Amino acid sequence: MLELRLVQGSLLKKVLESIKDLVSDANFDCSSTGFSLQAMDSSHVALVSLLLRSEGFEHYRCDRNLSMGMNLGNMSKMLKCAGNDDIITIKADDGSDTVTFMFENPSQDKIADFEMKLMDIDSEHLGIPDAKYHSIVTMPSDEFSRICKDLSSIGDTVVISVRKEGVKFSTTGDIGTANVVLRQNTTVDNPEDAIVIEMNEPVSLSFALRYINSFTKATPLSETVTISLSSELPVVVEYKVAEMGYIRYYLAPKLEEEVDSNY
Amino acid sequence: MLELRLVQGSLLKKVLESIKDLVSDANFDCSSTGFSLQAMDSSHVALVSLLLRSEGFEHYRCDRNLSMGMNLGNMSKMLKCAGNDDIITIKADDGSDTVTFMFENPSQDKIADFEMKLMDIDSEHLGIPDAKYHSIVTMPSDEFSRICKDLSSIGDTVVISVRKEGVKFSTTGDIGTANVVLRQNTTVDNPEDAIVIEMNEPVSLSFALRYINSFTKATPLSETVTISLSSELPVVVEYKVAEMGYIRYYLAPKLEEEVDSNY
DNA sequence: TGCTAGTGGT
DNA sequence: ACCACTAGCA
């Protein structure tokens, strides 16, 4: 028996909007710890890792570990039927091949429940080692989104370089080149507006903007984004989910050979 | 060496949005006077003339006259990457075949530079004689835009007639006819809302709405628009660009024969 | 190509 | 809080 009651249902709606374009089907794993998901994108290049800790739910009952395979497109369709202020409850009976989403509106005069078929998905659950990163950049998520969107109108690959002075996003395309430089800025009215650059070692890595732009679908979830970079390691783009967890996106850098192969 | 610093960068963004649908490639001419452009539209029917006077720039350095051929679509793509509050600087080195657009955001923690290839464009720079017009109508630009958009859902040609009583916009199409009459109105709270009709001689001329509707892309640049009409002369549709210049569109009237040939 | 929904600016 | 514009969909 599984019953997870999330007061701020809009979080789950946003989480699905943040994942569904990247991953079509995935297993949600429920344990006493929380509600989580780990999946590769359809082209097997990027990895998404979601965690919603049990403490974040108003009510969290998970009798035994459960892995529920869902089509994220269908799940998103159903969650779109929840109002942004609705309380969402996820329910599954033991041994059932369905999951139920229940939506209660704030005035408590409407209760909707949507039942969805589960599917069998074989997932390779990758252990993600906790690495020490060369550089970690924290910045307003909308600014990161804007920069990546802007650059993708010029080129298809972004080079992210972190130096002591700041972080530079660069691209090259048919019509020209573009460089956006951000320097650390912690003297802001609102701490969410800060640009914090934690550079242990300078780093410069290339990534396909196509994937990065998919990651920025999570922008509505958090005011800030954290980008962790190390040479030869996948970049981690992390958005916190309120006080209850995170979405992390992993993407391997393009190797120099591949970058040069743009000829 | 060329370096033009425009504090209100949104002006340049709007200027490009106002031109790029009409003209695909054009030379920007820089002199000590200012930054200007003159170009025919791709079908060689309408003419655009832009002037941004040097005094309007915070910093204006133009060592010698320079004509820079640009693809306006690509230039517009790059300017879209500037925020509306950004300061835009246009730079070009002598003899360089590129131009650089630099964007600084208000909080000065982000600097972007975009480099674009210049192109060779042979332009016939037409001298536009300063004519005396039979009638000059000044009105709110959004009202002019709305009228032309409305009329183009009925017909494809607008007849603009100025009499002492006012100005009339008329069209005819398969489904019927439409007439919009504006009378002079200077008793308004806001001078920008005034409709001023300066009629020296009555005039009635026909124009292709397709072009006029392209002209109204400049509506965001100015609250008011000025339409100058004379028989047998191209109409001039002018939008002021802040305190620093103007965009003027010229379009020859349809001759009566051509109007009748719509059968 | 027109509409509608979402977002950003006033 | 409203309106206008843009982008995505039918």
Coordinates of C-alpha atoms (C1' of nucleotides) in Angstrom, one line a residue:
Chain A
M1 CA 0.0 0.0 0.0
L2 CA 1.3 3.4 -1.1
E3 CA -0.2 6.7 -0.3
L4 CA 1.7 10.0 -0.8
R5 CA 0.0 13.3 -0.1
L6 CA 1.6 16.4 -1.5
V7 CA 0.1 19.6 -0.4
Q8 CA 1.9 21.7 -3.0
G9 CA 0.7 19.7 -5.9
S10 CA 2.1 22.2 -8.4
L11 CA 5.5 20.9 -7.6
L12 CA 4.7 17.5 -9.0
K13 CA 3.2 19.2 -12.1
K14 CA 6.4 21.2 -12.6
V15 CA 8.6 18.1 -12.0
L16 CA 6.8 16.3 -14.8
E17 CA 7.1 19.2 -17.2
S18 CA 10.8 19.1 -16.4
I19 CA 11.3 15.5 -17.3
K20 CA 8.8 14.4 -19.8
D21 CA 10.5 16.0 -22.8
L22 CA 13.7 14.1 -22.0
V23 CA 12.4 10.8 -20.9
S24 CA 9.3 9.1 -22.3
D25 CA 9.0 6.1 -19.8
A26 CA 10.6 5.6 -16.4
N27 CA 10.3 3.9 -13.1
F28 CA 9.4 5.9 -10.1
D29 CA 10.9 4.3 -7.0
C30 CA 9.2 4.6 -3.7
S31 CA 10.9 3.7 -0.4
S32 CA 10.7 5.0 3.1
T33 CA 13.3 7.6 2.1
G34 CA 11.2 9.2 -0.6
F35 CA 9.9 9.2 -4.1
S36 CA 12.6 9.1 -6.7
L37 CA 13.3 8.5 -10.3
Q38 CA 16.5 7.9 -12.3
A39 CA 16.4 7.6 -16.1
M40 CA 18.4 8.1 -19.2
D41 CA 16.9 10.2 -21.9
S42 CA 15.6 8.5 -25.0
S43 CA 18.9 8.9 -26.9
H44 CA 20.8 7.5 -24.0
V45 CA 23.0 10.6 -23.6
A46 CA 21.6 12.5 -20.6
L47 CA 20.6 11.3 -17.2
V48 CA 17.8 12.7 -15.0
S49 CA 17.8 12.0 -11.3
L50 CA 14.8 13.1 -9.2
L51 CA 14.4 12.9 -5.4
L52 CA 11.4 14.0 -3.4
R53 CA 12.1 13.2 0.2
S54 CA 9.4 11.6 2.3
E55 CA 9.5 14.5 4.8
G56 CA 8.3 16.8 2.1
F57 CA 4.9 15.1 1.9
E58 CA 2.1 15.9 4.3
H59 CA 1.5 12.2 4.6
Y60 CA 3.9 9.5 3.4
R61 CA 3.0 5.8 3.6
C62 CA 5.1 3.3 1.7
D63 CA 4.8 -0.2 3.2
R64 CA 7.5 -1.7 1.1
N65 CA 9.8 -0.6 -1.7
L66 CA 7.9 -0.2 -4.9
S67 CA 9.0 0.5 -8.5
M68 CA 6.3 1.9 -10.7
G69 CA 6.8 2.1 -14.4
M70 CA 5.0 5.1 -15.9
N71 CA 4.7 6.7 -19.3
L72 CA 5.6 10.2 -18.4
G73 CA 3.6 11.7 -21.3
N74 CA 0.4 10.1 -20.0
M75 CA 1.3 11.0 -16.4
S76 CA 1.8 14.6 -17.4
K77 CA -1.5 14.6 -19.2
M78 CA -3.2 13.5 -16.0
L79 CA -1.4 16.0 -13.8
K80 CA -2.4 18.8 -16.1
C81 CA -5.9 18.1 -14.9
A82 CA -4.9 19.1 -11.4
G83 CA -5.2 22.8 -10.5
N84 CA -2.0 24.5 -9.5
D85 CA -3.4 24.9 -5.9
D86 CA -4.6 21.4 -5.7
I87 CA -3.4 18.8 -3.2
I88 CA -2.2 15.7 -5.0
T89 CA -2.2 12.2 -3.6
I90 CA -0.5 9.3 -5.3
K91 CA -1.9 5.9 -4.4
A92 CA -1.1 2.4 -5.4
D93 CA -2.4 -0.9 -3.9
D94 CA 0.0 -3.8 -3.4
G95 CA 0.3 -5.9 -6.5
S96 CA -1.8 -3.5 -8.5
D97 CA -0.8 -2.7 -12.0
T98 CA -2.3 0.8 -11.8
V99 CA -1.5 4.0 -9.9
T100 CA -4.1 6.6 -8.9
F101 CA -3.6 10.3 -8.8
M102 CA -6.1 12.2 -6.6
F103 CA -6.6 15.9 -6.8
E104 CA -8.4 17.9 -4.2
N105 CA -9.0 21.6 -4.8
P106 CA -8.3 24.1 -2.1
S107 CA -12.0 24.8 -1.3
Q108 CA -12.4 21.0 -0.8
D109 CA -15.5 20.9 -2.9
K110 CA -14.0 18.9 -5.8
I111 CA -12.1 15.6 -5.7
A112 CA -10.8 14.1 -8.9
D113 CA -9.1 10.8 -9.3
F114 CA -7.2 9.6 -12.3
E115 CA -6.1 6.0 -12.6
M116 CA -3.2 5.1 -14.9
K117 CA -1.9 1.8 -16.1
L118 CA 1.6 1.0 -15.0
M119 CA 4.1 -0.5 -17.4
D120 CA 7.1 -2.8 -17.1
I121 CA 10.3 -0.9 -17.7
D122 CA 13.7 -2.4 -17.3
S123 CA 15.9 0.2 -16.0
E124 CA 19.6 0.1 -15.3
H125 CA 19.9 2.0 -12.0
L126 CA 23.3 3.6 -12.2
G127 CA 25.1 4.4 -9.1
I128 CA 26.2 8.0 -9.4
P129 CA 29.5 8.5 -7.5
D130 CA 29.7 11.6 -5.4
A131 CA 32.5 13.4 -7.1
K132 CA 34.5 16.5 -6.2
Y133 CA 33.9 19.1 -8.9
H134 CA 36.5 21.5 -10.2
S135 CA 34.1 24.3 -10.4
I136 CA 30.6 25.0 -9.2
V137 CA 28.5 27.9 -10.4
T138 CA 25.3 29.0 -8.8
M139 CA 23.2 31.5 -10.6
P140 CA 19.6 32.6 -11.1
S141 CA 17.9 29.8 -13.1
D142 CA 16.1 32.1 -15.4
E143 CA 19.4 33.8 -16.4
F144 CA 21.0 30.4 -17.1
S145 CA 17.9 29.5 -19.2
R146 CA 18.0 32.8 -21.1
I147 CA 21.8 32.4 -21.9
C148 CA 21.4 28.9 -23.2
K149 CA 18.4 29.8 -25.3
D150 CA 20.2 32.9 -26.7
L151 CA 23.3 30.9 -27.5
S152 CA 21.3 28.2 -29.3
S153 CA 20.1 30.7 -31.8
I154 CA 23.7 31.1 -32.8
G155 CA 25.2 27.6 -32.4
D156 CA 24.5 24.1 -31.2
T157 CA 27.3 23.6 -28.8
V158 CA 28.1 25.7 -25.7
V159 CA 31.5 25.9 -24.2
I160 CA 31.3 26.6 -20.5
S161 CA 34.6 27.9 -19.1
V162 CA 35.1 28.8 -15.4
R163 CA 38.0 31.0 -14.5
K164 CA 38.6 32.9 -11.3
E165 CA 37.1 36.1 -12.9
G166 CA 33.9 34.4 -13.8
V167 CA 32.1 31.9 -16.0
K168 CA 31.9 32.2 -19.8
F169 CA 29.4 30.6 -22.1
S170 CA 30.5 30.6 -25.7
T171 CA 29.2 29.3 -29.0
T172 CA 30.0 29.5 -32.7
G173 CA 27.7 29.0 -35.7
D174 CA 27.2 30.0 -39.3
I175 CA 26.2 33.5 -38.6
G176 CA 29.0 34.3 -36.1
T177 CA 30.1 33.8 -32.6
A178 CA 28.8 34.6 -29.1
N179 CA 30.3 34.9 -25.7
V180 CA 28.4 35.6 -22.5
V181 CA 30.6 36.4 -19.4
L182 CA 29.2 36.4 -15.9
R183 CA 31.2 37.6 -13.1
Q184 CA 30.7 36.7 -9.4
N185 CA 28.1 39.0 -7.9
T186 CA 27.0 38.5 -4.3
T187 CA 26.1 42.1 -3.6
V188 CA 22.5 41.7 -4.5
D189 CA 19.3 42.6 -2.7
N190 CA 17.9 39.2 -3.1
P191 CA 20.2 36.2 -2.4
E192 CA 18.5 34.3 -5.2
D193 CA 19.9 36.8 -7.6
A194 CA 23.5 36.1 -6.6
I195 CA 26.0 34.6 -9.0
V196 CA 28.4 32.5 -7.0
I197 CA 31.5 31.0 -8.6
E198 CA 33.3 28.4 -6.6
M199 CA 36.4 27.6 -8.6
N200 CA 38.8 25.0 -7.3
E201 CA 40.4 24.4 -10.7
P202 CA 39.7 26.2 -14.0
V203 CA 37.7 24.1 -16.4
S204 CA 36.4 24.5 -19.9
L205 CA 33.9 22.0 -21.3
S206 CA 31.6 21.7 -24.4
F207 CA 28.0 20.5 -24.3
A208 CA 25.2 20.0 -26.7
L209 CA 22.8 22.9 -26.3
R210 CA 19.9 20.7 -27.3
Y211 CA 20.2 18.8 -24.0
I212 CA 21.0 21.8 -21.8
N213 CA 17.9 23.5 -23.2
S214 CA 15.9 20.5 -22.2
F215 CA 17.3 20.8 -18.7
T216 CA 16.2 24.4 -18.3
K217 CA 12.6 23.2 -18.5
A218 CA 13.0 22.8 -14.8
T219 CA 13.5 26.6 -14.4
P220 CA 10.0 27.1 -12.8
L221 CA 11.0 24.8 -10.0
S222 CA 13.7 26.9 -8.5
E223 CA 15.0 30.4 -8.6
T224 CA 18.5 29.2 -8.7
V225 CA 20.5 26.5 -10.6
T226 CA 23.8 24.9 -9.7
I227 CA 26.2 23.8 -12.4
S228 CA 29.0 21.5 -11.3
L229 CA 31.8 20.9 -13.7
S230 CA 34.9 18.7 -13.8
S231 CA 36.9 17.7 -16.9
E232 CA 36.0 14.3 -18.1
L233 CA 33.0 14.1 -15.8
P234 CA 29.4 14.7 -16.8
V235 CA 28.2 18.2 -15.9
V236 CA 25.5 18.2 -13.2
V237 CA 22.8 20.8 -13.5
E238 CA 20.7 20.8 -10.3
Y239 CA 17.4 22.5 -9.5
K240 CA 16.2 22.2 -5.9
V241 CA 12.6 21.2 -5.5
A242 CA 11.3 23.4 -2.7
E243 CA 12.6 22.0 0.6
M244 CA 12.0 18.5 -0.4
G245 CA 14.6 17.4 -2.9
Y246 CA 16.0 18.1 -6.3
I247 CA 16.1 17.3 -10.0
R248 CA 19.6 16.7 -11.3
Y249 CA 20.6 16.4 -14.9
Y250 CA 23.8 14.8 -16.0
L251 CA 25.4 15.3 -19.4
A252 CA 28.8 14.1 -20.6
P253 CA 30.9 16.8 -22.2
K254 CA 31.6 16.7 -25.9
L255 CA 35.1 15.4 -26.4
E256 CA 37.5 17.7 -28.3
E257 CA 37.5 15.3 -31.3
E258 CA 33.7 15.5 -31.5
V259 CA 33.7 19.3 -31.2
D260 CA 36.3 19.5 -34.0
S261 CA 34.3 17.1 -36.1
N262 CA 31.8 19.9 -36.7
Y263 CA 33.7 20.6 -40.0
Chain B
M1 CA 37.5 52.2 -35.6
L2 CA 33.8 52.4 -34.8
E3 CA 32.3 52.4 -31.4
L4 CA 28.7 53.4 -30.8
R5 CA 27.3 53.0 -27.3
L6 CA 23.5 53.1 -27.0
V7 CA 22.2 53.2 -23.5
Q8 CA 18.6 52.4 -24.4
G9 CA 19.4 49.2 -26.3
S10 CA 15.8 48.3 -26.7
L11 CA 15.6 51.0 -29.4
L12 CA 18.0 49.1 -31.6
K13 CA 16.1 45.9 -31.0
K14 CA 12.8 47.5 -32.0
V15 CA 14.4 49.2 -35.0
L16 CA 15.5 45.8 -36.3
E17 CA 12.1 44.3 -35.8
S18 CA 10.7 47.2 -37.8
I19 CA 12.9 46.6 -40.8
K20 CA 13.9 43.0 -41.0
D21 CA 10.6 41.7 -42.5
L22 CA 10.8 44.2 -45.3
V23 CA 14.5 44.1 -46.1
S24 CA 16.7 41.1 -45.8
D25 CA 20.2 42.6 -46.4
A26 CA 21.2 46.2 -46.1
N27 CA 24.1 48.6 -45.6
F28 CA 24.3 50.5 -42.4
D29 CA 26.1 53.8 -43.0
C30 CA 28.1 55.3 -40.2
S31 CA 29.4 58.9 -40.4
S32 CA 30.0 61.6 -37.9
T33 CA 26.4 62.6 -38.3
G34 CA 24.9 59.3 -37.2
F35 CA 24.0 55.7 -37.9
S36 CA 21.7 55.3 -40.9
L37 CA 20.3 52.9 -43.4
Q38 CA 18.4 53.2 -46.6
A39 CA 17.1 50.2 -48.5
M40 CA 14.4 49.0 -50.8
D41 CA 12.3 46.1 -49.8
S42 CA 13.0 42.8 -51.4
S43 CA 10.3 43.3 -54.1
H44 CA 11.7 46.8 -54.8
V45 CA 8.5 48.5 -54.1
A46 CA 8.9 50.2 -50.7
L47 CA 11.8 52.1 -49.3
V48 CA 13.0 52.3 -45.7
S49 CA 15.1 55.1 -44.4
L50 CA 16.5 55.0 -40.9
L51 CA 18.5 57.7 -39.1
L52 CA 19.9 57.5 -35.6
R53 CA 21.7 60.7 -34.9
S54 CA 25.1 60.5 -33.2
E55 CA 23.9 62.8 -30.4
G56 CA 21.5 60.0 -29.3
F57 CA 24.4 57.7 -28.4
E58 CA 26.1 57.9 -25.0
H59 CA 29.4 57.5 -26.9
Y60 CA 29.8 57.8 -30.6
R61 CA 33.1 57.2 -32.3
C62 CA 33.3 56.9 -36.0
D63 CA 36.8 57.7 -37.3
R64 CA 35.8 57.6 -40.9
N65 CA 32.7 56.9 -42.9
L66 CA 31.9 53.3 -43.0
S67 CA 29.3 51.2 -44.8
M68 CA 28.6 47.9 -43.2
G69 CA 26.5 45.3 -45.1
M70 CA 24.5 43.2 -42.8
N71 CA 22.0 40.4 -43.0
L72 CA 19.2 41.9 -41.0
G73 CA 17.8 38.5 -40.1
N74 CA 21.1 37.5 -38.5
M75 CA 21.5 40.8 -36.9
S76 CA 18.0 40.6 -35.4
K77 CA 18.8 37.1 -34.1
M78 CA 21.8 38.5 -32.2
L79 CA 19.9 41.6 -30.9
K80 CA 17.2 39.3 -29.6
C81 CA 20.0 38.0 -27.2
A82 CA 20.2 41.5 -25.6
G83 CA 17.9 42.2 -22.7
N84 CA 15.5 45.1 -23.1
D85 CA 17.4 47.1 -20.4
D86 CA 20.8 46.3 -21.8
I87 CA 23.3 48.8 -23.0
I88 CA 24.3 47.9 -26.6
T89 CA 27.6 48.8 -28.1
I90 CA 28.3 48.4 -31.8
K91 CA 32.0 47.9 -32.6
A92 CA 33.9 47.5 -35.8
D93 CA 37.6 47.7 -36.4
D94 CA 38.9 49.4 -39.5
G95 CA 39.2 47.0 -42.4
S96 CA 37.5 44.2 -40.5
D97 CA 34.9 42.1 -42.2
T98 CA 33.0 41.6 -38.9
V99 CA 30.9 43.7 -36.6
T100 CA 30.6 43.1 -32.8
F101 CA 27.5 43.8 -30.8
M102 CA 28.2 44.0 -27.1
F103 CA 25.4 43.8 -24.5
E104 CA 25.8 44.9 -20.9
N105 CA 23.0 44.2 -18.4
P106 CA 22.0 46.9 -15.9
S107 CA 23.5 45.1 -12.9
Q108 CA 26.8 44.9 -14.8
D109 CA 27.5 41.3 -13.9
K110 CA 26.9 40.1 -17.4
I111 CA 28.7 41.1 -20.6
A112 CA 27.9 39.4 -23.9
D113 CA 29.5 39.9 -27.2
F114 CA 28.3 38.7 -30.5
E115 CA 30.4 38.9 -33.6
M116 CA 28.8 38.8 -37.0
K117 CA 30.2 38.6 -40.5
L118 CA 29.7 41.6 -42.7
M119 CA 28.6 41.2 -46.3
D120 CA 29.1 43.1 -49.6
I121 CA 25.9 44.7 -50.7
D122 CA 25.6 47.0 -53.6
S123 CA 23.1 49.6 -52.7
E124 CA 21.8 52.4 -54.8
H125 CA 21.5 55.3 -52.4
L126 CA 18.6 57.3 -53.5
G127 CA 18.4 60.9 -52.8
I128 CA 15.0 61.6 -51.4
P129 CA 13.8 65.1 -52.3
D130 CA 12.3 67.1 -49.5
A131 CA 8.8 67.5 -50.9
K132 CA 5.9 69.7 -49.8
Y133 CA 3.0 67.4 -49.0
H134 CA -0.7 68.0 -49.7
S135 CA -1.8 66.6 -46.4
I136 CA -0.1 65.4 -43.3
V137 CA -1.9 63.3 -40.7
T138 CA -0.5 62.6 -37.3
M139 CA -2.2 60.1 -35.1
P140 CA -1.5 57.5 -32.4
S141 CA 0.6 54.8 -34.0
D142 CA -1.4 51.9 -32.4
E143 CA -4.6 53.3 -33.9
F144 CA -3.1 53.4 -37.3
S145 CA -1.8 49.9 -36.9
R146 CA -5.2 48.7 -35.8
I147 CA -7.0 50.3 -38.7
C148 CA -4.7 48.9 -41.3
K149 CA -4.8 45.4 -39.8
D150 CA -8.6 45.6 -39.6
L151 CA -8.9 46.7 -43.2
S152 CA -6.6 44.0 -44.5
S153 CA -9.1 41.4 -43.3
I154 CA -11.6 42.9 -45.8
G155 CA -9.5 44.0 -48.7
D156 CA -5.9 44.2 -49.9
T157 CA -5.8 47.9 -50.9
V158 CA -6.5 50.9 -48.7
V159 CA -7.6 54.2 -50.0
I160 CA -6.5 57.1 -47.8
S161 CA -8.5 60.2 -48.3
V162 CA -7.9 63.5 -46.5
R163 CA -10.6 66.1 -46.5
K164 CA -11.0 69.1 -44.3
E165 CA -13.3 67.1 -42.0
G166 CA -10.9 64.3 -41.4
V167 CA -9.1 61.3 -42.9
K168 CA -10.8 58.3 -44.3
F169 CA -9.3 54.8 -44.7
S170 CA -11.3 52.6 -47.0
T171 CA -11.1 49.2 -48.6
T172 CA -13.2 46.8 -50.7
G173 CA -13.0 43.1 -50.9
D174 CA -15.1 40.0 -51.8
I175 CA -17.0 40.1 -48.6
G176 CA -17.8 43.8 -48.6
T177 CA -16.4 47.2 -47.9
A178 CA -15.1 49.1 -45.0
N179 CA -14.5 52.8 -44.2
V180 CA -12.9 54.2 -41.1
V181 CA -13.1 57.9 -40.7
L182 CA -11.0 59.9 -38.2
R183 CA -11.7 63.5 -37.5
Q184 CA -9.2 65.9 -36.1
N185 CA -9.1 65.8 -32.3
T186 CA -6.6 67.8 -30.4
T187 CA -8.6 68.1 -27.2
V188 CA -7.1 65.1 -25.5
D189 CA -5.4 64.7 -22.1
N190 CA -2.3 63.3 -23.6
P191 CA -0.8 65.0 -26.7
E192 CA 0.3 61.6 -28.0
D193 CA -3.4 60.7 -28.4
A194 CA -4.2 63.7 -30.7
I195 CA -5.3 63.3 -34.3
V196 CA -3.9 66.2 -36.2
I197 CA -4.8 66.7 -39.8
E198 CA -2.9 69.3 -41.7
M199 CA -4.6 69.6 -45.1
N200 CA -3.2 72.0 -47.6
E201 CA -5.0 70.2 -50.5
P202 CA -7.4 67.3 -50.4
V203 CA -5.9 64.1 -51.5
S204 CA -7.0 60.5 -52.1
L205 CA -4.6 57.7 -52.7
S206 CA -4.5 53.9 -52.8
F207 CA -1.9 51.7 -51.3
A208 CA -1.2 48.0 -51.0
L209 CA -2.1 47.1 -47.4
R210 CA 0.5 44.4 -47.5
Y211 CA 3.3 47.0 -47.3
I212 CA 1.5 49.4 -45.0
N213 CA 1.1 46.5 -42.5
S214 CA 4.8 45.8 -42.7
F215 CA 5.4 49.5 -41.9
T216 CA 3.3 49.2 -38.7
K217 CA 5.9 46.8 -37.3
A218 CA 7.5 50.0 -36.1
T219 CA 4.6 50.9 -33.9
P220 CA 6.4 50.0 -30.7
L221 CA 9.0 52.6 -31.5
S222 CA 6.7 55.6 -31.2
E223 CA 3.4 56.6 -29.7
T224 CA 2.6 58.6 -32.8
V225 CA 2.9 58.1 -36.6
T226 CA 3.0 60.8 -39.3
I227 CA 1.6 60.0 -42.7
S228 CA 2.5 62.5 -45.5
L229 CA 0.5 62.4 -48.7
S230 CA 0.7 64.0 -52.1
S231 CA -0.8 62.9 -55.3
E232 CA 1.8 61.2 -57.5
L233 CA 4.3 61.1 -54.7
P234 CA 5.1 58.1 -52.5
V235 CA 3.5 58.3 -49.1
V236 CA 5.8 58.7 -46.2
V237 CA 5.0 56.9 -43.0
E238 CA 7.3 58.1 -40.2
Y239 CA 7.9 56.9 -36.7
K240 CA 10.2 58.9 -34.5
V241 CA 12.9 56.9 -32.7
A242 CA 13.0 58.5 -29.2
E243 CA 14.9 61.8 -29.4
M244 CA 17.5 60.4 -31.8
G245 CA 16.0 60.0 -35.2
Y246 CA 13.4 58.3 -37.2
I247 CA 12.3 55.4 -39.4
R248 CA 10.6 56.5 -42.6
Y249 CA 8.8 54.2 -45.0
Y250 CA 8.0 55.3 -48.6
L251 CA 5.5 53.6 -50.8
A252 CA 4.2 54.7 -54.2
P253 CA 0.4 54.9 -54.5
K254 CA -1.4 52.4 -56.8
L255 CA -2.3 54.2 -60.0
E256 CA -6.0 54.3 -60.8
E257 CA -5.5 51.9 -63.7
E258 CA -3.8 49.4 -61.4
V259 CA -6.6 49.8 -58.8
D260 CA -9.2 49.1 -61.4
S261 CA -7.2 46.2 -62.7
N262 CA -8.2 44.3 -59.6
Y263 CA -11.1 42.8 -61.5
Chain C
dT1 C1' -2.7 30.7 -41.1
dG2 C1' -5.4 31.8 -37.2
dC3 C1' -6.1 31.0 -32.4
dT4 C1' -5.0 30.2 -27.7
dA5 C1' -2.4 29.8 -23.8
dG6 C1' 1.5 31.3 -21.3
dT7 C1' 4.8 34.7 -20.2
dG8 C1' 6.8 39.2 -19.6
dG9 C1' 6.3 44.0 -19.2
dT10 C1' 3.7 48.3 -17.6
Chain D
dA1 C1' -3.2 43.3 -11.4
dC2 C1' -3.9 44.0 -16.3
dC3 C1' -2.6 44.0 -21.0
dA4 C1' 0.1 42.9 -24.8
dC5 C1' 3.1 40.1 -27.1
dT6 C1' 5.1 35.7 -28.3
dA7 C1' 5.3 30.9 -29.1
dG8 C1' 3.2 26.7 -29.8
dC9 C1' -0.7 24.1 -31.6
dA10 C1' -4.8 23.1 -34.5

